[in-house]
Every structure is written in structure tokens, then in C-alpha cells.
Short mmCIF file of C-alpha atoms and ligand atoms in Angstrom, two decimals:
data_model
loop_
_atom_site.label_atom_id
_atom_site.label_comp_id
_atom_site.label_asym_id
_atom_site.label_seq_id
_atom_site.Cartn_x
_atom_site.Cartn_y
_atom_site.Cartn_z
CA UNK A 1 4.66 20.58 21.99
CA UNK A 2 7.51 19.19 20.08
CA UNK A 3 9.70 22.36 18.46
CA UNK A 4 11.42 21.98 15.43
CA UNK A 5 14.81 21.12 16.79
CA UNK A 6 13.73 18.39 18.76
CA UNK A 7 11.82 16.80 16.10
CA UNK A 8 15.05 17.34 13.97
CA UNK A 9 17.48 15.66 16.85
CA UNK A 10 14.82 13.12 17.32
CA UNK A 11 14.64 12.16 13.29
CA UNK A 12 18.66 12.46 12.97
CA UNK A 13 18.42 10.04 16.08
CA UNK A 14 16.20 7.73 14.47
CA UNK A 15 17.82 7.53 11.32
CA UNK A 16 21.19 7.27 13.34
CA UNK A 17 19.29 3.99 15.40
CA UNK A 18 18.44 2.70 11.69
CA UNK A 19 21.78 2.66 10.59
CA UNK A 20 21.61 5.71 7.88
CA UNK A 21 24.46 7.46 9.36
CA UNK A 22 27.97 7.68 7.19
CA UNK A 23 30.31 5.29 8.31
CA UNK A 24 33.55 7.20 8.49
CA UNK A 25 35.67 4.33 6.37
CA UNK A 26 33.21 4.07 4.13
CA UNK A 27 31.47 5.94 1.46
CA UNK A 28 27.64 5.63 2.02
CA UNK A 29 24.47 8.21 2.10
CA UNK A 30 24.14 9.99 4.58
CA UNK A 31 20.59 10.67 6.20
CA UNK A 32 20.78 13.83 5.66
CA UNK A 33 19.58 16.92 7.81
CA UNK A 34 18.55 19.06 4.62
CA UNK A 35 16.37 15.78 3.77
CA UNK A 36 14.19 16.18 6.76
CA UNK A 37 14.01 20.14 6.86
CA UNK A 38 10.63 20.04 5.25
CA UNK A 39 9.11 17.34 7.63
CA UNK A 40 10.84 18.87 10.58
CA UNK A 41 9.57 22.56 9.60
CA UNK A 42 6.00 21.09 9.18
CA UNK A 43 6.14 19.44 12.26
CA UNK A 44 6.78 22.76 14.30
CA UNK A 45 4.02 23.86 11.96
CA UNK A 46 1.73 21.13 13.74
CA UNK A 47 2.75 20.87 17.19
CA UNK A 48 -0.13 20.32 19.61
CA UNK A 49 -2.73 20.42 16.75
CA UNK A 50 -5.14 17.95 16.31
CA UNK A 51 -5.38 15.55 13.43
CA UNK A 52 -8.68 16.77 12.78
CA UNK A 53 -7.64 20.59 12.73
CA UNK A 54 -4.11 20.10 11.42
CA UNK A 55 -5.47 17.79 8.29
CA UNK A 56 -7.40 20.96 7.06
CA UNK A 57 -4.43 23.05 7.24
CA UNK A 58 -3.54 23.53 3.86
CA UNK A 59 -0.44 25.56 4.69
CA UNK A 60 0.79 22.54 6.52
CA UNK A 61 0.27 20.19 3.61
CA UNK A 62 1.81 22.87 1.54
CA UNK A 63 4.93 21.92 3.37
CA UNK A 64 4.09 18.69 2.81
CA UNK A 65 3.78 18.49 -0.88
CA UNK A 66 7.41 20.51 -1.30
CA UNK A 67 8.89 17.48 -0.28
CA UNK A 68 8.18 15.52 -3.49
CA UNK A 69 8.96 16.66 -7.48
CA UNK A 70 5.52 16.76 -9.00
CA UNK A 71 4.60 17.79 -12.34
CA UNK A 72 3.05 20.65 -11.45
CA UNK A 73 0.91 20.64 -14.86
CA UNK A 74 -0.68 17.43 -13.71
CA UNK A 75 -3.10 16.19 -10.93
CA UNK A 76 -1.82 12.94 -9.88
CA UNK A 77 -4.87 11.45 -8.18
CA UNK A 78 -3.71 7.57 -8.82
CA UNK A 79 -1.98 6.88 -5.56
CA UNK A 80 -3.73 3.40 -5.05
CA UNK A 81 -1.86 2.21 -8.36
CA UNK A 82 1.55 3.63 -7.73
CA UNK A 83 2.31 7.08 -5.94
CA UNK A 84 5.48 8.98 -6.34
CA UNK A 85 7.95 8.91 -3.37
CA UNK A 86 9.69 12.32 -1.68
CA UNK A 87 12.46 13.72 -3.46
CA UNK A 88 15.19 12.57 -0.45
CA UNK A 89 13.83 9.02 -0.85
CA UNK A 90 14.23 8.66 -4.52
CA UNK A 91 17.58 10.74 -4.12
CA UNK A 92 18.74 8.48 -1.53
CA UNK A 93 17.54 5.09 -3.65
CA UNK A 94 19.48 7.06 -6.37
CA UNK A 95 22.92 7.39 -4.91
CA UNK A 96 22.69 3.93 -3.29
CA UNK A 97 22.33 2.88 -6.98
CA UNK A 98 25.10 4.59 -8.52
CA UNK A 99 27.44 3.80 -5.28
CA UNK A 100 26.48 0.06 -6.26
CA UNK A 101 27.50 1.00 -9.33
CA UNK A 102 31.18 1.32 -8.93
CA UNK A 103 31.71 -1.76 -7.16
CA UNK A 104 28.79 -3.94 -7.14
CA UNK A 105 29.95 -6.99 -5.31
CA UNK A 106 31.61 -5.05 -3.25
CA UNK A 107 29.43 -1.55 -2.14
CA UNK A 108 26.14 -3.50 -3.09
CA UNK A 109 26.80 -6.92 -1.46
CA UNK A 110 28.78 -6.19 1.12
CA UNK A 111 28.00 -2.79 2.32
CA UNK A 112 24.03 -1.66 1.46
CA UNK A 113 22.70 -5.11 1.05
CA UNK A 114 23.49 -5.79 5.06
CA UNK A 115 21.22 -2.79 5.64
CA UNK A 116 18.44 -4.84 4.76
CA UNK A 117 18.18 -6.15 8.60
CA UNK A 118 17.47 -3.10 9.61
CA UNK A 119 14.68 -2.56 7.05
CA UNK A 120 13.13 -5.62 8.40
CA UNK A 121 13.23 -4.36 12.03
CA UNK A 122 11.96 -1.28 11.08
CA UNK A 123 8.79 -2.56 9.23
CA UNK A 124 8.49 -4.81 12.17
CA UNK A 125 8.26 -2.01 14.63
CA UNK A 126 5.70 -0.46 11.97
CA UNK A 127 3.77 -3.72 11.33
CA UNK A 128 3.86 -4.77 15.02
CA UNK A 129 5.44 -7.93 15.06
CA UNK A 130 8.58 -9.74 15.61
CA UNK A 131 11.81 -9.29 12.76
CA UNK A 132 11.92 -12.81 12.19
CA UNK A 133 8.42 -12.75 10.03
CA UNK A 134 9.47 -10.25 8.23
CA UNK A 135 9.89 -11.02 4.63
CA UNK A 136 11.46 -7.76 2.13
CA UNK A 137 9.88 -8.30 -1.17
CA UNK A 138 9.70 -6.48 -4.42
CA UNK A 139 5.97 -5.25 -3.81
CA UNK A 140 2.71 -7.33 -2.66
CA UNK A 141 2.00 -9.05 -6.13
CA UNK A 142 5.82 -11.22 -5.01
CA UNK A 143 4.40 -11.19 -1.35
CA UNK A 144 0.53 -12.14 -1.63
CA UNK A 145 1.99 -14.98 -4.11
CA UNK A 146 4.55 -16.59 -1.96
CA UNK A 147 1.83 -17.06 -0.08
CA UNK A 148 -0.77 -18.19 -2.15
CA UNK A 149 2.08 -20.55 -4.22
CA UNK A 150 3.68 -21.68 -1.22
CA UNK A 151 0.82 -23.22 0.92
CA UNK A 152 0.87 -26.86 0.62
CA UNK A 153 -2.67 -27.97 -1.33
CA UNK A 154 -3.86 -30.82 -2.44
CA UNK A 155 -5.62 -31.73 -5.33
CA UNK A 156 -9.40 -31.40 -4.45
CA UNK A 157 -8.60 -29.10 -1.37
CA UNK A 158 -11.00 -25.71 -1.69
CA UNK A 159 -9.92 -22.10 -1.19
CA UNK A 160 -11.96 -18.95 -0.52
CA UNK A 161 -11.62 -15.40 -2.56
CA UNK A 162 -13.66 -12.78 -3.48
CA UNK A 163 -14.78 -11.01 -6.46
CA UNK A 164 -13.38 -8.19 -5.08
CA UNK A 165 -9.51 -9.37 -4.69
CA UNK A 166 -6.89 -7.90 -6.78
CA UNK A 167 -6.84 -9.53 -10.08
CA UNK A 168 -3.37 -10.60 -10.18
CA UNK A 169 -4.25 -12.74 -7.20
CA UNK A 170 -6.80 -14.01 -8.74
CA UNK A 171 -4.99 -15.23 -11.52
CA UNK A 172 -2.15 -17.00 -9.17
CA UNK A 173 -5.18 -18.93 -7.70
CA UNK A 174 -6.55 -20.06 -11.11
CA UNK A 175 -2.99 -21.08 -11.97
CA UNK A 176 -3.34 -22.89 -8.59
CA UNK A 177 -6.85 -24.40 -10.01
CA UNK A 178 -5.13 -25.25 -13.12
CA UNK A 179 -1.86 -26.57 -12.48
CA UNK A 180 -2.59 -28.22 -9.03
CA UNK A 181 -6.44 -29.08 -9.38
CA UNK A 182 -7.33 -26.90 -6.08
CA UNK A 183 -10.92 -26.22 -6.08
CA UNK A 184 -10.84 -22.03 -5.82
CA UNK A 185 -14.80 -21.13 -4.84
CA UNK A 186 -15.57 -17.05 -5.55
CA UNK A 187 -17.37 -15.41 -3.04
CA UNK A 188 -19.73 -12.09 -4.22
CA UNK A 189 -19.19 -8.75 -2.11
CA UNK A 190 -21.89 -6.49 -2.67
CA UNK A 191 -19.72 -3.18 -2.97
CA UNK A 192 -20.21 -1.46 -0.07
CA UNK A 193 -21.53 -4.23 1.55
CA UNK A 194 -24.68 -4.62 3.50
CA UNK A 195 -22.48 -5.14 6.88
CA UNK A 196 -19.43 -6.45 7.90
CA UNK A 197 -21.58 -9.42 9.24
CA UNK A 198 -22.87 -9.78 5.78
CA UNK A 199 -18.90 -10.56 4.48
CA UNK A 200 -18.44 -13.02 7.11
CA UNK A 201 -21.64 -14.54 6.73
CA UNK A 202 -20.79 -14.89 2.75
CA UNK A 203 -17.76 -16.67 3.22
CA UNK A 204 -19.08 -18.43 5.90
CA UNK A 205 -21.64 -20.05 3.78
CA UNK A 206 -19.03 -20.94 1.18
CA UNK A 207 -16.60 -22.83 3.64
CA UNK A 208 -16.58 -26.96 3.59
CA UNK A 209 -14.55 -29.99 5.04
CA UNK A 210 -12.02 -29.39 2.28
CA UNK A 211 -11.31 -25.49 2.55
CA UNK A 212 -7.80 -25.01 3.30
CA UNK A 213 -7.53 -21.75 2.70
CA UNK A 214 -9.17 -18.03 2.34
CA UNK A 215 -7.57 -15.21 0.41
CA UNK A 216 -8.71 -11.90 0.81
CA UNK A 217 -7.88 -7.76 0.87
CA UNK A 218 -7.79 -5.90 3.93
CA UNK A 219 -9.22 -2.80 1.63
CA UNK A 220 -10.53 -3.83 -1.96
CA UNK A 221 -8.15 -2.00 -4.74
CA UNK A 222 -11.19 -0.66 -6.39
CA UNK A 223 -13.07 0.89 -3.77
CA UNK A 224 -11.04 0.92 -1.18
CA UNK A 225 -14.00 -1.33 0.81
CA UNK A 226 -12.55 -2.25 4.65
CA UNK A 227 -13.23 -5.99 4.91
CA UNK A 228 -13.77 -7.06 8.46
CA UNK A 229 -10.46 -8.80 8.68
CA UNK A 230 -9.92 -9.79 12.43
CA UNK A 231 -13.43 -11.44 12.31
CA UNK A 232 -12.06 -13.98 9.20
CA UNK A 233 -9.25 -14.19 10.55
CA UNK A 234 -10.85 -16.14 13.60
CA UNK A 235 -13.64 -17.55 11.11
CA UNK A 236 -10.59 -19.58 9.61
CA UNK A 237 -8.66 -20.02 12.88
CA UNK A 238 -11.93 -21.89 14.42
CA UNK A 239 -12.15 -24.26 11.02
CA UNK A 240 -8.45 -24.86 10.91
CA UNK A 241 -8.60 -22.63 7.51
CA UNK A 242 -5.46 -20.26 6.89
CA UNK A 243 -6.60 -16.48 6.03
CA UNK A 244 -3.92 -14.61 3.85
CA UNK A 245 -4.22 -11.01 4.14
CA UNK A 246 -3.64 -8.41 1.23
CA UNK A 247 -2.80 -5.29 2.92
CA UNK A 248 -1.51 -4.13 -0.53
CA UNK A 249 -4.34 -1.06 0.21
CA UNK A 250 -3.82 -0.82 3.66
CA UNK A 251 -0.73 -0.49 4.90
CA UNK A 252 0.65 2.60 6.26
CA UNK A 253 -3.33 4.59 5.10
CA UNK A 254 -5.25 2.85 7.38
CA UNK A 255 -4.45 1.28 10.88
CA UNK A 256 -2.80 -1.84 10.03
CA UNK A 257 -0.93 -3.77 12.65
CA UNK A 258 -0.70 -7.86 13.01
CA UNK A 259 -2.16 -7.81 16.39
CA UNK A 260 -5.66 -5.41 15.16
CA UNK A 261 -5.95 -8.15 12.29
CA UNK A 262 -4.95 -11.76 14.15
CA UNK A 263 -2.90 -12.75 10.36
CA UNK A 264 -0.92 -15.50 9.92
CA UNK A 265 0.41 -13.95 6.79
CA UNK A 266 -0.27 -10.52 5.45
CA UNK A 267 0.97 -8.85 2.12
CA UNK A 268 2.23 -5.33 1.67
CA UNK A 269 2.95 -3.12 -0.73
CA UNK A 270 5.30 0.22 -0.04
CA UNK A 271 5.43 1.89 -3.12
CA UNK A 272 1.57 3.35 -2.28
CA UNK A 273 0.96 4.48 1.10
CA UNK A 274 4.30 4.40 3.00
CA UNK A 275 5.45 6.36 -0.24
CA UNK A 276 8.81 4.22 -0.56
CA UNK A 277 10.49 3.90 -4.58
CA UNK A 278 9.08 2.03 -6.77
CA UNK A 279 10.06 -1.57 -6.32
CA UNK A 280 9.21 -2.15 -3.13
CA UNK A 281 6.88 -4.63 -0.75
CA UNK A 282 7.02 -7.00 2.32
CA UNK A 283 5.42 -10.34 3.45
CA UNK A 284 4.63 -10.91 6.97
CA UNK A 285 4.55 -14.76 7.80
CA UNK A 286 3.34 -15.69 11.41
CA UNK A 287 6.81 -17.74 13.14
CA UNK A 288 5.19 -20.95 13.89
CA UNK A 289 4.02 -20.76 9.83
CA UNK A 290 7.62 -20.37 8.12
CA UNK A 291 8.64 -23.40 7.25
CA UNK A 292 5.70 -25.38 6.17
CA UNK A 293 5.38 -22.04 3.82
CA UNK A 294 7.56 -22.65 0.41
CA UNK A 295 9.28 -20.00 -1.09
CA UNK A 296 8.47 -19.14 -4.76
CA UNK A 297 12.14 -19.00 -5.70
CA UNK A 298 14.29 -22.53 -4.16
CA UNK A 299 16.38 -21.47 -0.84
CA UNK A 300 18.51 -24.34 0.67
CA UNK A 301 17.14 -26.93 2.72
CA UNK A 302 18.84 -25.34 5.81
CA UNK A 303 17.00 -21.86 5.57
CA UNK A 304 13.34 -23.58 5.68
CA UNK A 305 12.63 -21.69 9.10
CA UNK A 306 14.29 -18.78 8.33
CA UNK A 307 12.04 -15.85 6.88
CA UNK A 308 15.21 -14.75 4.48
CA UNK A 309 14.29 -17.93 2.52
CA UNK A 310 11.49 -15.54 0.71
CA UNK A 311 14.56 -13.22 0.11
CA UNK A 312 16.30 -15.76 -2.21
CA UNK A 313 15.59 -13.67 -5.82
CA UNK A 314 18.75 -13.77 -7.04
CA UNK A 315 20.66 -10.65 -7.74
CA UNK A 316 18.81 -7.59 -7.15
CA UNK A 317 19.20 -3.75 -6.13
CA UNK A 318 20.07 -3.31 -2.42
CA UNK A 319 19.11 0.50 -3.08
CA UNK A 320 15.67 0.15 -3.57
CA UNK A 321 14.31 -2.16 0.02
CA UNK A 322 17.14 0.47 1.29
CA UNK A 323 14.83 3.47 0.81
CA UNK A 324 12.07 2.15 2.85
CA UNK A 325 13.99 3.11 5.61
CA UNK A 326 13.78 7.02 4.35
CA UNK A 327 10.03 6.03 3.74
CA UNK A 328 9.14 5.28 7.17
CA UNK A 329 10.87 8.17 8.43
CA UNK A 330 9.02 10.50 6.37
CA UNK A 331 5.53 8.59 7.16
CA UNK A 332 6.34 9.03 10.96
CA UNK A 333 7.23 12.99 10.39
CA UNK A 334 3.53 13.28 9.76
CA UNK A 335 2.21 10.73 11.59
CA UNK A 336 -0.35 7.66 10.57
CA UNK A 337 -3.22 9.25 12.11
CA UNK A 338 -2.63 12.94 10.78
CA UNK A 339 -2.13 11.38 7.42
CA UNK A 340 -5.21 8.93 8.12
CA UNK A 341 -6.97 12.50 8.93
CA UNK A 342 -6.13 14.37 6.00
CA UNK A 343 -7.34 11.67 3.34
CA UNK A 344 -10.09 11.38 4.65
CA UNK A 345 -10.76 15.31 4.86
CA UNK A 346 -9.48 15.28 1.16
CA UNK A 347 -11.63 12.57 0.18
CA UNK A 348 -14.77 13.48 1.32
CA UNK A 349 -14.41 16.94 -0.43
CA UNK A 350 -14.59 15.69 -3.46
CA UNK A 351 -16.83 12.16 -3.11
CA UNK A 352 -19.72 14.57 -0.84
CA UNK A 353 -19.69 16.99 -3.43
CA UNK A 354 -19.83 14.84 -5.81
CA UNK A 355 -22.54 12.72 -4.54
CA UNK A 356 -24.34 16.26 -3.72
CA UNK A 357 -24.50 17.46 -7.31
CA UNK A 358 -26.21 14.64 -8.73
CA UNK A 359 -28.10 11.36 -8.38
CA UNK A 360 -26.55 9.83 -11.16
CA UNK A 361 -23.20 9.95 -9.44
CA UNK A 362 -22.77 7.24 -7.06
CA UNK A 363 -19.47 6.70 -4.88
CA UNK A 364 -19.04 3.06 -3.90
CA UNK A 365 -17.51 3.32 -0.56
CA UNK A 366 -18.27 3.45 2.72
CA UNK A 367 -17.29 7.46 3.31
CA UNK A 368 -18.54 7.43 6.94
CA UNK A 369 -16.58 4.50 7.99
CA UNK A 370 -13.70 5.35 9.89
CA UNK A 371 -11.74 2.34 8.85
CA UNK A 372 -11.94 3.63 5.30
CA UNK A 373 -9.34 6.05 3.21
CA UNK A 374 -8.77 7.75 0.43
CA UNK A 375 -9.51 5.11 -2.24
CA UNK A 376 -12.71 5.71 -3.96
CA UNK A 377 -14.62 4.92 -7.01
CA UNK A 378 -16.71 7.47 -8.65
CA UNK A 379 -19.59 5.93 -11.01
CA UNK A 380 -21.53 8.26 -12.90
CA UNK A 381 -24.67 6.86 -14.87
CA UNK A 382 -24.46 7.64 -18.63
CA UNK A 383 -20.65 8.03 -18.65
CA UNK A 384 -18.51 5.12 -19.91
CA UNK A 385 -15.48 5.12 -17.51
CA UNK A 386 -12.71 4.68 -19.84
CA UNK A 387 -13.85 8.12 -22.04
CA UNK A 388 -14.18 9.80 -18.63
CA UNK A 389 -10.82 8.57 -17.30
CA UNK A 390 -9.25 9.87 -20.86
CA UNK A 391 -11.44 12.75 -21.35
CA UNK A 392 -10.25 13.93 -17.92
CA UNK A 393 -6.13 13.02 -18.93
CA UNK A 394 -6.32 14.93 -22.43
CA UNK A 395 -8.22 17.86 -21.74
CA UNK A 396 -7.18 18.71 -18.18
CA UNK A 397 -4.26 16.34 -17.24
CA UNK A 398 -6.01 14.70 -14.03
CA UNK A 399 -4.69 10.92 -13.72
CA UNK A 400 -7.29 9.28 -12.34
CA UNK A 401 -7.87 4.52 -13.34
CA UNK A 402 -10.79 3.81 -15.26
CA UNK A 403 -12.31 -0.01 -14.78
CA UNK A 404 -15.50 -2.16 -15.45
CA UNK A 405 -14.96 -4.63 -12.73
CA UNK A 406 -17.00 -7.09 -10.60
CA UNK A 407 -19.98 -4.98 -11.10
CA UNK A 408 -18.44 -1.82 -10.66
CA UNK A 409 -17.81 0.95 -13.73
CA UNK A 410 -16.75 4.10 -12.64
CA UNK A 411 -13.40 5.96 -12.23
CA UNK A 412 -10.62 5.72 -9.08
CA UNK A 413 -9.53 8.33 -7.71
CA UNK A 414 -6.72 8.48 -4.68
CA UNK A 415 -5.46 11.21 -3.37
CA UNK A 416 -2.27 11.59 -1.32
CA UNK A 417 -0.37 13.76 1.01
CA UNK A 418 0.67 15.55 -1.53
CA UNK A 419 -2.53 16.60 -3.11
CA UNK A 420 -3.92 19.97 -2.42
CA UNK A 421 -7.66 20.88 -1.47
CA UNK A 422 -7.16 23.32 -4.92
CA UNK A 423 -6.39 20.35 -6.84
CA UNK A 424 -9.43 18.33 -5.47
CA UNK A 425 -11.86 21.50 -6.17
CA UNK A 426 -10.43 21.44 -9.57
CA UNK A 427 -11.57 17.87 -10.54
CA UNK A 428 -14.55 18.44 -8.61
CA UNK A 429 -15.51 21.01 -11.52
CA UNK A 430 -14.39 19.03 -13.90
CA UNK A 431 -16.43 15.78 -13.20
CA UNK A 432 -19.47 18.84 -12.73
CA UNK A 433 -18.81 19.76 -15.95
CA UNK A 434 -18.66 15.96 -17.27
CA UNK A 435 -22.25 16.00 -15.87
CA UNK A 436 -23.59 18.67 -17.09
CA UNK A 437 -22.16 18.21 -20.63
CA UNK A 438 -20.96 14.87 -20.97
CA UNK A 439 -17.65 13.43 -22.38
C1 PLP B 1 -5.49 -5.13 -3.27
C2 PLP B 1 -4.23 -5.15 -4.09
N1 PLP B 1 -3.44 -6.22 -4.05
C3 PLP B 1 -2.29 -6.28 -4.72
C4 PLP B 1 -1.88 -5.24 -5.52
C5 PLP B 1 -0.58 -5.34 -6.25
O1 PLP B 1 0.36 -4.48 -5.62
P1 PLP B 1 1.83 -4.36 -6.20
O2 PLP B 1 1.76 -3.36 -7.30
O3 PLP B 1 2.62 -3.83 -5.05
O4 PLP B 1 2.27 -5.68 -6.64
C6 PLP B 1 -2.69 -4.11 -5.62
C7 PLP B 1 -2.29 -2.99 -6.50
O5 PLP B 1 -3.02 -2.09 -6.80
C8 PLP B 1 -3.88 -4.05 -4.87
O6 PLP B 1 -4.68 -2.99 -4.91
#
């Protein structure tokens, strides 16, 4: 049973360990206590309650959700595209900007941008693996492409995707095709698909003598489909083929360490799940992999084992990789499995209802998997997805992302922490109505 002091002590401690206390000589945010009063009252809301009965206590979540400014004539139900961040995160990104501000070379250079080491330990910690392969980046477009620009290819030389990758991603491979000749073969998912044996067997079947490398998501963006990672992973490792992971989806919503998955390089974006500002992102790169990895932006000859060489952007805010550290702090006041718990519960109230009210509404992920989350594609036969997606912004202000993709046409809808089981019943009517009397 942890009371509300001790998880207060033990969060000023933590912050204290990351560095995010003030420094008497100098002028710095503090981590403050009023910051964490609404985690650290919803802990000693939760203490000794299950995942599985605390995730449907909506008084909890209550707590929860007055931790972030929300437009409270909106439902925000987007998260997989961007979600917002707490208010002592952005606040915190905020003074670290304007204390840059009066001094930049100075208070941004020399004082916050130092801090980044112990954003890379911390994500380590999260992530599982060692500092050193931690890469801060501006979000997991900068990270996934390091990757798949960096790898040494030669003309001829084959890699593996999906039709289900993010299509950014995609595009950096055809530029790859394009500017380098590689030979970039595009594996169909059925979405969900049969099995995971099905996925490996797929891209299986589509490796040769020449493939180098395979590029895929740990979840898919649209349907938030958990690809059997761990099993590519050692698919590749047992052809000598490199496996980049996209954990843009994954991290911090779903279990995602390096150890689960086996990566040699891994993605991630932190300005979805792990709730950080806008701005924010990290590449994992497995030790032994560094320096035969080149960075998309030149570093000097002498950093070409160093992980910081990804680093080398130029001048940029120190405030913003700063605020992860807030972030994580926030994401460990409720816990991943809690969280984990709660999207799910969220989730399902909608998608089963959904599902319930009407064969021509199909939802194209796996809801009974436990490896899947809140991202979720609604498809609804006889409803163009782009009028639905607008129909439900004009006349009742739900933000939900429309797409015709890879076979798919429906709407996405993500839920976060933040979102209330009121809020969920509420589109749930809507999309009834949509049904009954169209867009
Ligand atoms: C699977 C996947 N990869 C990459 C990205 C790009 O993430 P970011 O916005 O952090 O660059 C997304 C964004 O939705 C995504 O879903």
C-alpha cells in the first residue's frame, strides 16, 4: 500500500536522482511538488488496486485527466497522431524555453542542454538497455530514418517492408530505391492477420541472398496490429538480415523493452504514449551496431562509435528532449500496466459496442489480444471515411483520422488517459446514429 506521501517523497526523489532539482547558483525549474499533486493524490486513490479494477475507476482517471488542459468542448480521440502532454510538462518545456531565452548560449548550452544525459539514462532504464544506445531525437520519423538512411546498401541489395508501415517510412525507402538503386520488396499483411505465424511466414517467403534488411512496426499506425516482433527479429538474425523496429505505436502503450523484442535498432516516438511535448523521439541502436550506422546529419570522424553522433542537428531547443524527463515521471505515477489496463477497458467499450450494433461495422484489430492497445480502426460499410471523420468534427467536435489505406477505409480512433468512459459513450451514439441515419 503506498500512501500518498510516500509516493510524493518517492517522485520528489526520483526527479531529485534525474537531476530536476534547482541548483542553488543557478536559475532552473524546479520539479515541482504542486506538479505531481495530481499523480500523487491518484496514486493514494489506487493503492493496492488492481489494474483490472483500478482501470474502471473512473474517479481515478478523473484525477487523471485534471492533470492536462483539454478543451473541454472537444473529444480528442487522436492520440496515435499526436496527444497533448500534462499541463506541468508543457509548463516545464515552457519555462526551460523562455530561461533559454535570456541567454541562449549560455542557460541553453551550457546549463539545460547537459541535462540531456540524463534523459538518455532515463529512457534507457524505460527501454531496458544500456545509455550508450540511446539516441534523443526529434520524434520517430528522424529516428526510424537514421536508420533506414544510415545502413550501408548496395545497389541491387533487397529490403523487406510492409504495406502496413508508416508511410513516411515508406517514402525514405523509395528514396532509398531511387537514389541508391536498393531493391525495396512490399510484403501484404492481411489486417488482422491470420496469425502471427502467417507474418513471419510472409516475409519469410519474400527474403533472398541479397536481403539486407527488414523494416517493420512493432504496432501498425492504422490499426494498431501487434506484429510478432521478437520472432523477425531472429528470422533476420538467422539470415544475417538487420530488422529495424518502429515502436513509433508502441512505446510506453504496450510492453516494449529491447530484451522482449531482440532489436538491433528500434524507433520511438514520445509525443504519443509517454505523453512528452511535442517535438520529441528517441533511436535505440544496439552497441556493437553504432558505428557502421551513419548519421543523417555529418558528426566528426571521431564520434563514429559514439551514439551522440545521431544528436548532431545543429542548434535546437534543449527544453523540449528536457521534458521527457517530466514525461516519464508522470507515465510511472500511473504505471505501464494500469495505463496498458485502462486502454484497453476504454477501447473495448466503444469497438464491442460498436461491433455489437451492426454487421456493417467492422473493427480491424485484434481486440482480444493482449499485446494490443488502444489504436483502432472503425470501418463502417456504406460510409466514406473522410465525411464520417468530418461529419463527426463539425457537428459534434470528436477528433477522430480518417484514411483509405492498404485496404483499409474506416476511421481511427485512440483514446488516452485522459479520455473519460462519458466521452467514449458519447461517440459511441454518435457513430449509432451515423448508422442509423448516415452522414
Ligand atoms: C508506425 C508509425 N511510425 C512512425 C510515425 C511517425 O511518428 P512521428 O510523428 O513521431 O515522426 C507514426 C506516426 O503516427 C507511426 O504511427
Amino acid at each position: 500500500m503506498v500512501s500518498r506521501r510516500a509516493f510524493l517523497e518517492s517522485a520528489v526523489r526520483a526527479g531529485a536522482a534525474a537531476g530536476l532539482t534547482v541548483q542553488p547558483a543557478i536559475r532552473q525549474p524546479a520539479f515541482r511538488r504542486s506538479a505531481l499533486r495530481t499523480v500523487g493524490e491518484s496514486a493514494a486513490h489506487a493503492a493496492g488496486t488492481s489494474p483490472g479494477e483500478l482501470a474502471a475507476d473512473e474517479s481515478y482517471w478523473a484525477g487523471i485527466r485534471k492533470a492536462f488542459d483539454l478543451d473541454p468542448s472537444l473529444i480528442y480521440l487522436n492520440s496515435a497522431g499526436c496527444s497533448p502532454a500534462p499541463r506541468h510538462v508543457l509548463d516545464g518545456m515552457i519555462h526551460d524555453l523562455r530561461y533559454s531565452n535570456e541567454a541562449p548560449v549560455e542557460y541553453m548550452w551550457r546549463r539545460l542542454e547537459p541535462k540531456i544525459e540524463i534523459v538518455r539514462r532515463e529512457l534507457a532504464a524505460e527501454f531496458g538497455c544500456d545509455p550508450e544506445e540511446i539516441a534523443v531525437t526529434r520524434n520517430a520519423s528522424e529516428a526510424n530514418e537514421i536508420a533506414i538512411l544510415g545502413l550501408s546498401l548496395r545497389p541491387g541489395d533487397e529490403a523487406i517492408v510492409t504495406n502496413h508501415n508508416y508511410d513516411r517510412m515508406l517514402a525514405a525507402w523509395d528514396q532509398r530505391a531511387r537514389r541508391d538503386g536498393v531493391v525495396v520488396k512490399r510484403v501484404v499483411l492481411e489486417m488482422p492477420p491470420a496469425s502471427d505465424a502467417d507474418v513471419v511466414e510472409r516475409i519469410r517467403a519474400a527474403i533472398t541472398v541479397r536481403t539486407r534488411v527488414i523494416e517493420l512496426p512493432q504496432l501498425t499506425n492504422w490499426t494498431g496490429q501487434p506484429l510478432p516482433i521478437a520472432a523477425i527479429v531472429a528470422l533476420g538474425r538467422a539470415h544475417g538480415i538487420d530488422v529495424l523496429v518502429d515502436g513509433a505505436q508502441g512505446f510506453a502503450h504496450t510492453p516494449s523493452t529491447r530484451d522482449a523484442m531482440e532489436c538491433d535498432f528500434y524507433g520511438a516516438s514520445l509525443h504519443k504514449w509517454l505523453l512528452a511535448p511535442v517535438g520529441t523521439g528517441f533511436l535505440y541502436v544496439r552497441r556493437s551496431r553504432i558505428e557502421s550506422l551513419w548519421p543523417l546529419m555529418p558528426a566528426p570522424a571521431s564520434m563514429a562509435a559514439d551514439i551522440r553522433k545521431f544528436e548532431e542537428v545543429g542548434t535546437h531547443p534543449a527544453a523540449n528532449h528536457n521534458a521527457i524527463l517530466a514525461a516519464l515521471a508522470f507515465h510511472h505515477g500511473i504505471g505501464g500496466e494500469r495505463k496498458l489496463a485502462r486502454l484497453r477497458l476504454v477501447r473495448d467499450r466503444w469497438a464491442r459496442a460498436l461491433v455489437a450494433e451492426s454487421s456493417r461495422v467492422r473493427v480491424r484489430t485484434p481486440l482480444d489480444d493482449p499485446r494490443s492497445g488502444a489504436v483502432t480502426i472503425v470501418e463502417v460499410d456504406g460510409l466514406d471515411p473522410v465525411r464520417l471523420y468530418e461529419w463527426l468534427w463539425s457537428r459534434y467536435r470528436i477528433i477522430t483520422s480518417p484514411t483509405t489505406f492498404a485496404g483499409l477505409s474506416g476511421v481511427r480512433v485512440t483514446p488516452n488517459v485522459f479520455t473519460s468512459v462519458a466521452e467514449v459513450d458519447t461517440f459511441t451514439e454518435v457513430m449509432r446514429r451515423a448508422l442509423r441515419k448516415g452522414v
